[in-house]
Amino acid sequence: TQGFIFSSCDPTGIADAEVLLIRESDESVVWSTVLEVLGASIYDFSVTVEVPESANSGEYHLEMEAEDALGNAMHTGFHLEIE
């Protein structure tokens, strides 16, 4: 279990957002959560990632994907290793 703090902003409003944990070896999603952004223009949040017991040790990506009210998509993330 690991906690992370994020912030996202868009002047037109955030339409939807999701945080995903992706195994690098096969690009499969091993955990995800949809955020309740409710059209906010600024959204600060924390999320606790529950790594499933079935997740193998190795390299992963924690990614956030979001779309604004105009349909513009963004994607950001970082690399992490599960031991």
PDB file of N, CA and C in Angstrom:
ATOM      1  N   THR A   1       0.849  -1.175   0.000  1.00  0.00           N
ATOM      2  CA  THR A   1       0.000   0.000   0.000  1.00  0.00           C
ATOM      3  C   THR A   1       0.890   1.232   0.000  1.00  0.00           C
ATOM      4  N   GLN A   2       0.578   2.178  -0.849  1.00  0.00           N
ATOM      5  CA  GLN A   2       1.359   3.404  -0.949  1.00  0.00           C
ATOM      6  C   GLN A   2       0.419   4.565  -1.219  1.00  0.00           C
ATOM      7  N   GLY A   3       0.619   5.687  -0.548  1.00  0.00           N
ATOM      8  CA  GLY A   3      -0.210   6.867  -0.766  1.00  0.00           C
ATOM      9  C   GLY A   3       0.508   7.886  -1.633  1.00  0.00           C
ATOM     10  N   PHE A   4      -0.256   8.611  -2.447  1.00  0.00           N
ATOM     11  CA  PHE A   4       0.279   9.640  -3.332  1.00  0.00           C
ATOM     12  C   PHE A   4      -0.638  10.851  -3.278  1.00  0.00           C
ATOM     13  N   ILE A   5      -0.068  12.038  -3.462  1.00  0.00           N
ATOM     14  CA  ILE A   5      -0.837  13.277  -3.503  1.00  0.00           C
ATOM     15  C   ILE A   5      -0.668  13.879  -4.892  1.00  0.00           C
ATOM     16  N   PHE A   6      -1.773  14.268  -5.521  1.00  0.00           N
ATOM     17  CA  PHE A   6      -1.772  14.821  -6.867  1.00  0.00           C
ATOM     18  C   PHE A   6      -2.542  16.136  -6.895  1.00  0.00           C
ATOM     19  N   SER A   7      -2.330  16.884  -7.947  1.00  0.00           N
ATOM     20  CA  SER A   7      -3.115  18.080  -8.205  1.00  0.00           C
ATOM     21  C   SER A   7      -3.303  18.184  -9.710  1.00  0.00           C
ATOM     22  N   SER A   8      -4.487  18.571 -10.120  1.00  0.00           N
ATOM     23  CA  SER A   8      -4.782  18.734 -11.537  1.00  0.00           C
ATOM     24  C   SER A   8      -5.611  20.000 -11.696  1.00  0.00           C
ATOM     25  N   CYS A   9      -5.357  20.753 -12.776  1.00  0.00           N
ATOM     26  CA  CYS A   9      -6.153  21.956 -12.989  1.00  0.00           C
ATOM     27  C   CYS A   9      -6.374  22.177 -14.479  1.00  0.00           C
ATOM     28  N   ASP A  10      -7.514  22.775 -14.785  1.00  0.00           N
ATOM     29  CA  ASP A  10      -7.877  23.139 -16.146  1.00  0.00           C
ATOM     30  C   ASP A  10      -8.959  24.201 -16.056  1.00  0.00           C
ATOM     31  N   PRO A  11      -8.768  25.364 -16.694  1.00  0.00           N
ATOM     32  CA  PRO A  11      -9.750  26.441 -16.561  1.00  0.00           C
ATOM     33  C   PRO A  11     -11.131  26.110 -17.127  1.00  0.00           C
ATOM     34  N   THR A  12     -11.210  25.142 -18.049  1.00  0.00           N
ATOM     35  CA  THR A  12     -12.515  24.782 -18.617  1.00  0.00           C
ATOM     36  C   THR A  12     -13.241  23.738 -17.785  1.00  0.00           C
ATOM     37  N   GLY A  13     -12.548  23.171 -16.793  1.00  0.00           N
ATOM     38  CA  GLY A  13     -13.144  22.137 -15.947  1.00  0.00           C
ATOM     39  C   GLY A  13     -12.670  20.757 -16.353  1.00  0.00           C
ATOM     40  N   ILE A  14     -12.429  19.928 -15.374  1.00  0.00           N
ATOM     41  CA  ILE A  14     -11.982  18.557 -15.613  1.00  0.00           C
ATOM     42  C   ILE A  14     -13.220  17.672 -15.734  1.00  0.00           C
ATOM     43  N   ALA A  15     -13.359  17.011 -16.867  1.00  0.00           N
ATOM     44  CA  ALA A  15     -14.546  16.187 -17.121  1.00  0.00           C
ATOM     45  C   ALA A  15     -14.429  14.811 -16.469  1.00  0.00           C
ATOM     46  N   ASP A  16     -13.265  14.190 -16.569  1.00  0.00           N
ATOM     47  CA  ASP A  16     -13.059  12.890 -15.933  1.00  0.00           C
ATOM     48  C   ASP A  16     -11.571  12.657 -15.726  1.00  0.00           C
ATOM     49  N   ALA A  17     -11.256  11.790 -14.766  1.00  0.00           N
ATOM     50  CA  ALA A  17      -9.861  11.486 -14.461  1.00  0.00           C
ATOM     51  C   ALA A  17      -9.776  10.093 -13.847  1.00  0.00           C
ATOM     52  N   GLU A  18      -8.651   9.445 -14.074  1.00  0.00           N
ATOM     53  CA  GLU A  18      -8.425   8.099 -13.567  1.00  0.00           C
ATOM     54  C   GLU A  18      -6.946   7.941 -13.228  1.00  0.00           C
ATOM     55  N   VAL A  19      -6.648   7.197 -12.163  1.00  0.00           N
ATOM     56  CA  VAL A  19      -5.282   6.856 -11.798  1.00  0.00           C
ATOM     57  C   VAL A  19      -5.133   5.354 -11.998  1.00  0.00           C
ATOM     58  N   LEU A  20      -4.023   4.948 -12.644  1.00  0.00           N
ATOM     59  CA  LEU A  20      -3.811   3.543 -12.982  1.00  0.00           C
ATOM     60  C   LEU A  20      -2.419   3.086 -12.585  1.00  0.00           C
ATOM     61  N   LEU A  21      -2.298   1.846 -12.154  1.00  0.00           N
ATOM     62  CA  LEU A  21      -1.010   1.192 -11.931  1.00  0.00           C
ATOM     63  C   LEU A  21      -0.863   0.152 -13.035  1.00  0.00           C
ATOM     64  N   ILE A  22       0.169   0.324 -13.869  1.00  0.00           N
ATOM     65  CA  ILE A  22       0.341  -0.506 -15.066  1.00  0.00           C
ATOM     66  C   ILE A  22       1.656  -1.266 -14.982  1.00  0.00           C
ATOM     67  N   ARG A  23       1.581  -2.589 -15.163  1.00  0.00           N
ATOM     68  CA  ARG A  23       2.791  -3.419 -15.186  1.00  0.00           C
ATOM     69  C   ARG A  23       3.531  -3.158 -16.491  1.00  0.00           C
ATOM     70  N   GLU A  24       4.806  -2.821 -16.402  1.00  0.00           N
ATOM     71  CA  GLU A  24       5.583  -2.465 -17.582  1.00  0.00           C
ATOM     72  C   GLU A  24       5.799  -3.644 -18.525  1.00  0.00           C
ATOM     73  N   SER A  25       5.979  -4.842 -17.994  1.00  0.00           N
ATOM     74  CA  SER A  25       6.338  -5.996 -18.826  1.00  0.00           C
ATOM     75  C   SER A  25       5.280  -6.339 -19.872  1.00  0.00           C
ATOM     76  N   ASP A  26       4.007  -6.146 -19.556  1.00  0.00           N
ATOM     77  CA  ASP A  26       2.960  -6.478 -20.525  1.00  0.00           C
ATOM     78  C   ASP A  26       1.904  -5.382 -20.677  1.00  0.00           C
ATOM     79  N   GLU A  27       2.156  -4.211 -20.054  1.00  0.00           N
ATOM     80  CA  GLU A  27       1.269  -3.053 -20.137  1.00  0.00           C
ATOM     81  C   GLU A  27      -0.146  -3.324 -19.612  1.00  0.00           C
ATOM     82  N   SER A  28      -0.288  -4.299 -18.715  1.00  0.00           N
ATOM     83  CA  SER A  28      -1.610  -4.586 -18.167  1.00  0.00           C
ATOM     84  C   SER A  28      -1.875  -3.724 -16.935  1.00  0.00           C
ATOM     85  N   VAL A  29      -3.122  -3.312 -16.781  1.00  0.00           N
ATOM     86  CA  VAL A  29      -3.549  -2.512 -15.639  1.00  0.00           C
ATOM     87  C   VAL A  29      -3.792  -3.475 -14.475  1.00  0.00           C
ATOM     88  N   VAL A  30      -3.068  -3.279 -13.372  1.00  0.00           N
ATOM     89  CA  VAL A  30      -3.232  -4.156 -12.211  1.00  0.00           C
ATOM     90  C   VAL A  30      -4.068  -3.495 -11.114  1.00  0.00           C
ATOM     91  N   TRP A  31      -4.258  -2.172 -11.208  1.00  0.00           N
ATOM     92  CA  TRP A  31      -5.078  -1.446 -10.251  1.00  0.00           C
ATOM     93  C   TRP A  31      -5.471  -0.123 -10.886  1.00  0.00           C
ATOM     94  N   SER A  32      -6.685   0.346 -10.608  1.00  0.00           N
ATOM     95  CA  SER A  32      -7.086   1.670 -11.088  1.00  0.00           C
ATOM     96  C   SER A  32      -8.216   2.206 -10.222  1.00  0.00           C
ATOM     97  N   THR A  33      -8.383   3.517 -10.277  1.00  0.00           N
ATOM     98  CA  THR A  33      -9.501   4.157  -9.609  1.00  0.00           C
ATOM     99  C   THR A  33      -9.937   5.369 -10.417  1.00  0.00           C
ATOM    100  N   VAL A  34     -11.232   5.549 -10.526  1.00  0.00           N
ATOM    101  CA  VAL A  34     -11.810   6.711 -11.204  1.00  0.00           C
ATOM    102  C   VAL A  34     -12.000   7.791 -10.158  1.00  0.00           C
ATOM    103  N   LEU A  35     -11.597   9.010 -10.492  1.00  0.00           N
ATOM    104  CA  LEU A  35     -11.707  10.130  -9.566  1.00  0.00           C
ATOM    105  C   LEU A  35     -13.026  10.873  -9.780  1.00  0.00           C
ATOM    106  N   GLU A  36     -13.615  11.319  -8.708  1.00  0.00           N
ATOM    107  CA  GLU A  36     -14.867  12.083  -8.755  1.00  0.00           C
ATOM    108  C   GLU A  36     -14.530  13.563  -8.879  1.00  0.00           C
ATOM    109  N   VAL A  37     -14.227  14.018 -10.085  1.00  0.00           N
ATOM    110  CA  VAL A  37     -13.766  15.390 -10.299  1.00  0.00           C
ATOM    111  C   VAL A  37     -14.901  16.402 -10.417  1.00  0.00           C
ATOM    112  N   LEU A  38     -16.064  15.989 -10.854  1.00  0.00           N
ATOM    113  CA  LEU A  38     -17.273  16.818 -10.889  1.00  0.00           C
ATOM    114  C   LEU A  38     -17.094  18.175 -11.566  1.00  0.00           C
ATOM    115  N   GLY A  39     -16.299  18.230 -12.634  1.00  0.00           N
ATOM    116  CA  GLY A  39     -16.143  19.464 -13.400  1.00  0.00           C
ATOM    117  C   GLY A  39     -15.288  20.522 -12.744  1.00  0.00           C
ATOM    118  N   ALA A  40     -14.544  20.178 -11.709  1.00  0.00           N
ATOM    119  CA  ALA A  40     -13.702  21.148 -10.998  1.00  0.00           C
ATOM    120  C   ALA A  40     -12.626  21.716 -11.920  1.00  0.00           C
ATOM    121  N   SER A  41     -12.284  22.982 -11.748  1.00  0.00           N
ATOM    122  CA  SER A  41     -11.185  23.553 -12.517  1.00  0.00           C
ATOM    123  C   SER A  41      -9.846  23.306 -11.815  1.00  0.00           C
ATOM    124  N   ILE A  42      -9.860  23.145 -10.490  1.00  0.00           N
ATOM    125  CA  ILE A  42      -8.683  22.748  -9.722  1.00  0.00           C
ATOM    126  C   ILE A  42      -9.092  21.571  -8.849  1.00  0.00           C
ATOM    127  N   TYR A  43      -8.311  20.505  -8.897  1.00  0.00           N
ATOM    128  CA  TYR A  43      -8.655  19.300  -8.152  1.00  0.00           C
ATOM    129  C   TYR A  43      -7.418  18.754  -7.466  1.00  0.00           C
ATOM    130  N   ASP A  44      -7.349  18.903  -6.150  1.00  0.00           N
ATOM    131  CA  ASP A  44      -6.269  18.343  -5.346  1.00  0.00           C
ATOM    132  C   ASP A  44      -6.795  17.077  -4.688  1.00  0.00           C
ATOM    133  N   PHE A  45      -6.017  16.020  -4.702  1.00  0.00           N
ATOM    134  CA  PHE A  45      -6.504  14.767  -4.137  1.00  0.00           C
ATOM    135  C   PHE A  45      -5.346  13.881  -3.726  1.00  0.00           C
ATOM    136  N   SER A  46      -5.650  12.929  -2.889  1.00  0.00           N
ATOM    137  CA  SER A  46      -4.687  11.898  -2.540  1.00  0.00           C
ATOM    138  C   SER A  46      -5.322  10.556  -2.862  1.00  0.00           C
ATOM    139  N   VAL A  47      -4.486   9.608  -3.148  1.00  0.00           N
ATOM    140  CA  VAL A  47      -4.974   8.278  -3.487  1.00  0.00           C
ATOM    141  C   VAL A  47      -4.049   7.256  -2.849  1.00  0.00           C
ATOM    142  N   THR A  48      -4.640   6.208  -2.328  1.00  0.00           N
ATOM    143  CA  THR A  48      -3.869   5.103  -1.770  1.00  0.00           C
ATOM    144  C   THR A  48      -3.934   3.946  -2.756  1.00  0.00           C
ATOM    145  N   VAL A  49      -2.783   3.537  -3.239  1.00  0.00           N
ATOM    146  CA  VAL A  49      -2.706   2.451  -4.218  1.00  0.00           C
ATOM    147  C   VAL A  49      -2.579   1.140  -3.452  1.00  0.00           C
ATOM    148  N   GLU A  50      -3.533   0.263  -3.684  1.00  0.00           N
ATOM    149  CA  GLU A  50      -3.507  -1.074  -3.099  1.00  0.00           C
ATOM    150  C   GLU A  50      -2.954  -2.026  -4.157  1.00  0.00           C
ATOM    151  N   VAL A  51      -1.699  -2.395  -4.012  1.00  0.00           N
ATOM    152  CA  VAL A  51      -1.071  -3.299  -4.978  1.00  0.00           C
ATOM    153  C   VAL A  51      -1.612  -4.702  -4.719  1.00  0.00           C
ATOM    154  N   PRO A  52      -2.243  -5.306  -5.723  1.00  0.00           N
ATOM    155  CA  PRO A  52      -2.792  -6.657  -5.537  1.00  0.00           C
ATOM    156  C   PRO A  52      -1.700  -7.678  -5.228  1.00  0.00           C
ATOM    157  N   GLU A  53      -2.039  -8.669  -4.431  1.00  0.00           N
ATOM    158  CA  GLU A  53      -1.073  -9.728  -4.119  1.00  0.00           C
ATOM    159  C   GLU A  53      -0.623 -10.462  -5.373  1.00  0.00           C
ATOM    160  N   SER A  54      -1.460 -10.446  -6.411  1.00  0.00           N
ATOM    161  CA  SER A  54      -1.121 -11.132  -7.659  1.00  0.00           C
ATOM    162  C   SER A  54      -0.099 -10.354  -8.486  1.00  0.00           C
ATOM    163  N   ALA A  55       0.210  -9.115  -8.088  1.00  0.00           N
ATOM    164  CA  ALA A  55       1.194  -8.312  -8.829  1.00  0.00           C
ATOM    165  C   ALA A  55       2.594  -8.844  -8.564  1.00  0.00           C
ATOM    166  N   ASN A  56       3.296  -9.174  -9.620  1.00  0.00           N
ATOM    167  CA  ASN A  56       4.660  -9.678  -9.505  1.00  0.00           C
ATOM    168  C   ASN A  56       5.622  -8.543  -9.183  1.00  0.00           C
ATOM    169  N   SER A  57       6.748  -8.878  -8.591  1.00  0.00           N
ATOM    170  CA  SER A  57       7.800  -7.893  -8.414  1.00  0.00           C
ATOM    171  C   SER A  57       8.228  -7.419  -9.796  1.00  0.00           C
ATOM    172  N   GLY A  58       8.587  -6.156  -9.889  1.00  0.00           N
ATOM    173  CA  GLY A  58       9.052  -5.645 -11.173  1.00  0.00           C
ATOM    174  C   GLY A  58       8.756  -4.179 -11.353  1.00  0.00           C
ATOM    175  N   GLU A  59       8.866  -3.737 -12.586  1.00  0.00           N
ATOM    176  CA  GLU A  59       8.707  -2.333 -12.923  1.00  0.00           C
ATOM    177  C   GLU A  59       7.267  -2.035 -13.323  1.00  0.00           C
ATOM    178  N   TYR A  60       6.781  -0.896 -12.829  1.00  0.00           N
ATOM    179  CA  TYR A  60       5.403  -0.461 -13.049  1.00  0.00           C
ATOM    180  C   TYR A  60       5.395   1.027 -13.366  1.00  0.00           C
ATOM    181  N   HIS A  61       4.259   1.497 -13.858  1.00  0.00           N
ATOM    182  CA  HIS A  61       4.027   2.916 -14.083  1.00  0.00           C
ATOM    183  C   HIS A  61       2.772   3.302 -13.317  1.00  0.00           C
ATOM    184  N   LEU A  62       2.829   4.396 -12.572  1.00  0.00           N
ATOM    185  CA  LEU A  62       1.646   4.973 -11.960  1.00  0.00           C
ATOM    186  C   LEU A  62       1.266   6.138 -12.848  1.00  0.00           C
ATOM    187  N   GLU A  63       0.093   6.086 -13.429  1.00  0.00           N
ATOM    188  CA  GLU A  63      -0.306   7.068 -14.424  1.00  0.00           C
ATOM    189  C   GLU A  63      -1.629   7.712 -14.064  1.00  0.00           C
ATOM    190  N   MET A  64      -1.783   8.971 -14.461  1.00  0.00           N
ATOM    191  CA  MET A  64      -3.050   9.677 -14.335  1.00  0.00           C
ATOM    192  C   MET A  64      -3.465  10.114 -15.726  1.00  0.00           C
ATOM    193  N   GLU A  65      -4.693   9.816 -16.059  1.00  0.00           N
ATOM    194  CA  GLU A  65      -5.263  10.238 -17.332  1.00  0.00           C
ATOM    195  C   GLU A  65      -6.474  11.108 -17.016  1.00  0.00           C
ATOM    196  N   ALA A  66      -6.614  12.214 -17.740  1.00  0.00           N
ATOM    197  CA  ALA A  66      -7.740  13.115 -17.504  1.00  0.00           C
ATOM    198  C   ALA A  66      -8.183  13.729 -18.822  1.00  0.00           C
ATOM    199  N   GLU A  67      -9.414  14.198 -18.835  1.00  0.00           N
ATOM    200  CA  GLU A  67      -9.968  14.889 -19.999  1.00  0.00           C
ATOM    201  C   GLU A  67     -10.714  16.117 -19.506  1.00  0.00           C
ATOM    202  N   ASP A  68     -10.548  17.246 -20.223  1.00  0.00           N
ATOM    203  CA  ASP A  68     -11.236  18.457 -19.797  1.00  0.00           C
ATOM    204  C   ASP A  68     -12.603  18.567 -20.473  1.00  0.00           C
ATOM    205  N   ALA A  69     -13.325  19.615 -20.147  1.00  0.00           N
ATOM    206  CA  ALA A  69     -14.686  19.797 -20.656  1.00  0.00           C
ATOM    207  C   ALA A  69     -14.737  19.962 -22.177  1.00  0.00           C
ATOM    208  N   LEU A  70     -13.610  20.324 -22.793  1.00  0.00           N
ATOM    209  CA  LEU A  70     -13.553  20.489 -24.247  1.00  0.00           C
ATOM    210  C   LEU A  70     -13.103  19.221 -24.970  1.00  0.00           C
ATOM    211  N   GLY A  71     -12.825  18.156 -24.216  1.00  0.00           N
ATOM    212  CA  GLY A  71     -12.413  16.893 -24.815  1.00  0.00           C
ATOM    213  C   GLY A  71     -10.913  16.739 -24.985  1.00  0.00           C
ATOM    214  N   ASN A  72     -10.126  17.682 -24.460  1.00  0.00           N
ATOM    215  CA  ASN A  72      -8.668  17.577 -24.534  1.00  0.00           C
ATOM    216  C   ASN A  72      -8.184  16.595 -23.474  1.00  0.00           C
ATOM    217  N   ALA A  73      -7.361  15.659 -23.881  1.00  0.00           N
ATOM    218  CA  ALA A  73      -6.869  14.628 -22.963  1.00  0.00           C
ATOM    219  C   ALA A  73      -5.452  14.942 -22.517  1.00  0.00           C
ATOM    220  N   MET A  74      -5.125  14.531 -21.291  1.00  0.00           N
ATOM    221  CA  MET A  74      -3.766  14.626 -20.781  1.00  0.00           C
ATOM    222  C   MET A  74      -3.397  13.323 -20.113  1.00  0.00           C
ATOM    223  N   HIS A  75      -2.096  13.104 -20.056  1.00  0.00           N
ATOM    224  CA  HIS A  75      -1.576  11.854 -19.500  1.00  0.00           C
ATOM    225  C   HIS A  75      -0.247  12.184 -18.822  1.00  0.00           C
ATOM    226  N   THR A  76      -0.085  11.756 -17.592  1.00  0.00           N
ATOM    227  CA  THR A  76       1.182  11.946 -16.899  1.00  0.00           C
ATOM    228  C   THR A  76       1.429  10.740 -16.004  1.00  0.00           C
ATOM    229  N   GLY A  77       2.650  10.531 -15.626  1.00  0.00           N
ATOM    230  CA  GLY A  77       2.931   9.396 -14.769  1.00  0.00           C
ATOM    231  C   GLY A  77       4.388   9.317 -14.393  1.00  0.00           C
ATOM    232  N   PHE A  78       4.690   8.303 -13.631  1.00  0.00           N
ATOM    233  CA  PHE A  78       6.082   8.077 -13.264  1.00  0.00           C
ATOM    234  C   PHE A  78       6.321   6.589 -13.052  1.00  0.00           C
ATOM    235  N   HIS A  79       7.573   6.262 -13.062  1.00  0.00           N
ATOM    236  CA  HIS A  79       8.043   4.884 -12.967  1.00  0.00           C
ATOM    237  C   HIS A  79       8.213   4.510 -11.496  1.00  0.00           C
ATOM    238  N   LEU A  80       7.868   3.269 -11.142  1.00  0.00           N
ATOM    239  CA  LEU A  80       8.164   2.763  -9.810  1.00  0.00           C
ATOM    240  C   LEU A  80       8.452   1.284  -9.885  1.00  0.00           C
ATOM    241  N   GLU A  81       9.105   0.786  -8.865  1.00  0.00           N
ATOM    242  CA  GLU A  81       9.453  -0.629  -8.816  1.00  0.00           C
ATOM    243  C   GLU A  81       8.832  -1.263  -7.594  1.00  0.00           C
ATOM    244  N   ILE A  82       8.206  -2.426  -7.804  1.00  0.00           N
ATOM    245  CA  ILE A  82       7.609  -3.184  -6.711  1.00  0.00           C
ATOM    246  C   ILE A  82       8.532  -4.345  -6.415  1.00  0.00           C
ATOM    247  N   GLU A  83       8.906  -4.463  -5.162  1.00  0.00           N
ATOM    248  CA  GLU A  83       9.829  -5.530  -4.771  1.00  0.00           C
ATOM    249  C   GLU A  83       9.101  -6.630  -4.033  1.00  0.00           C
TER     250      GLU A  83
END
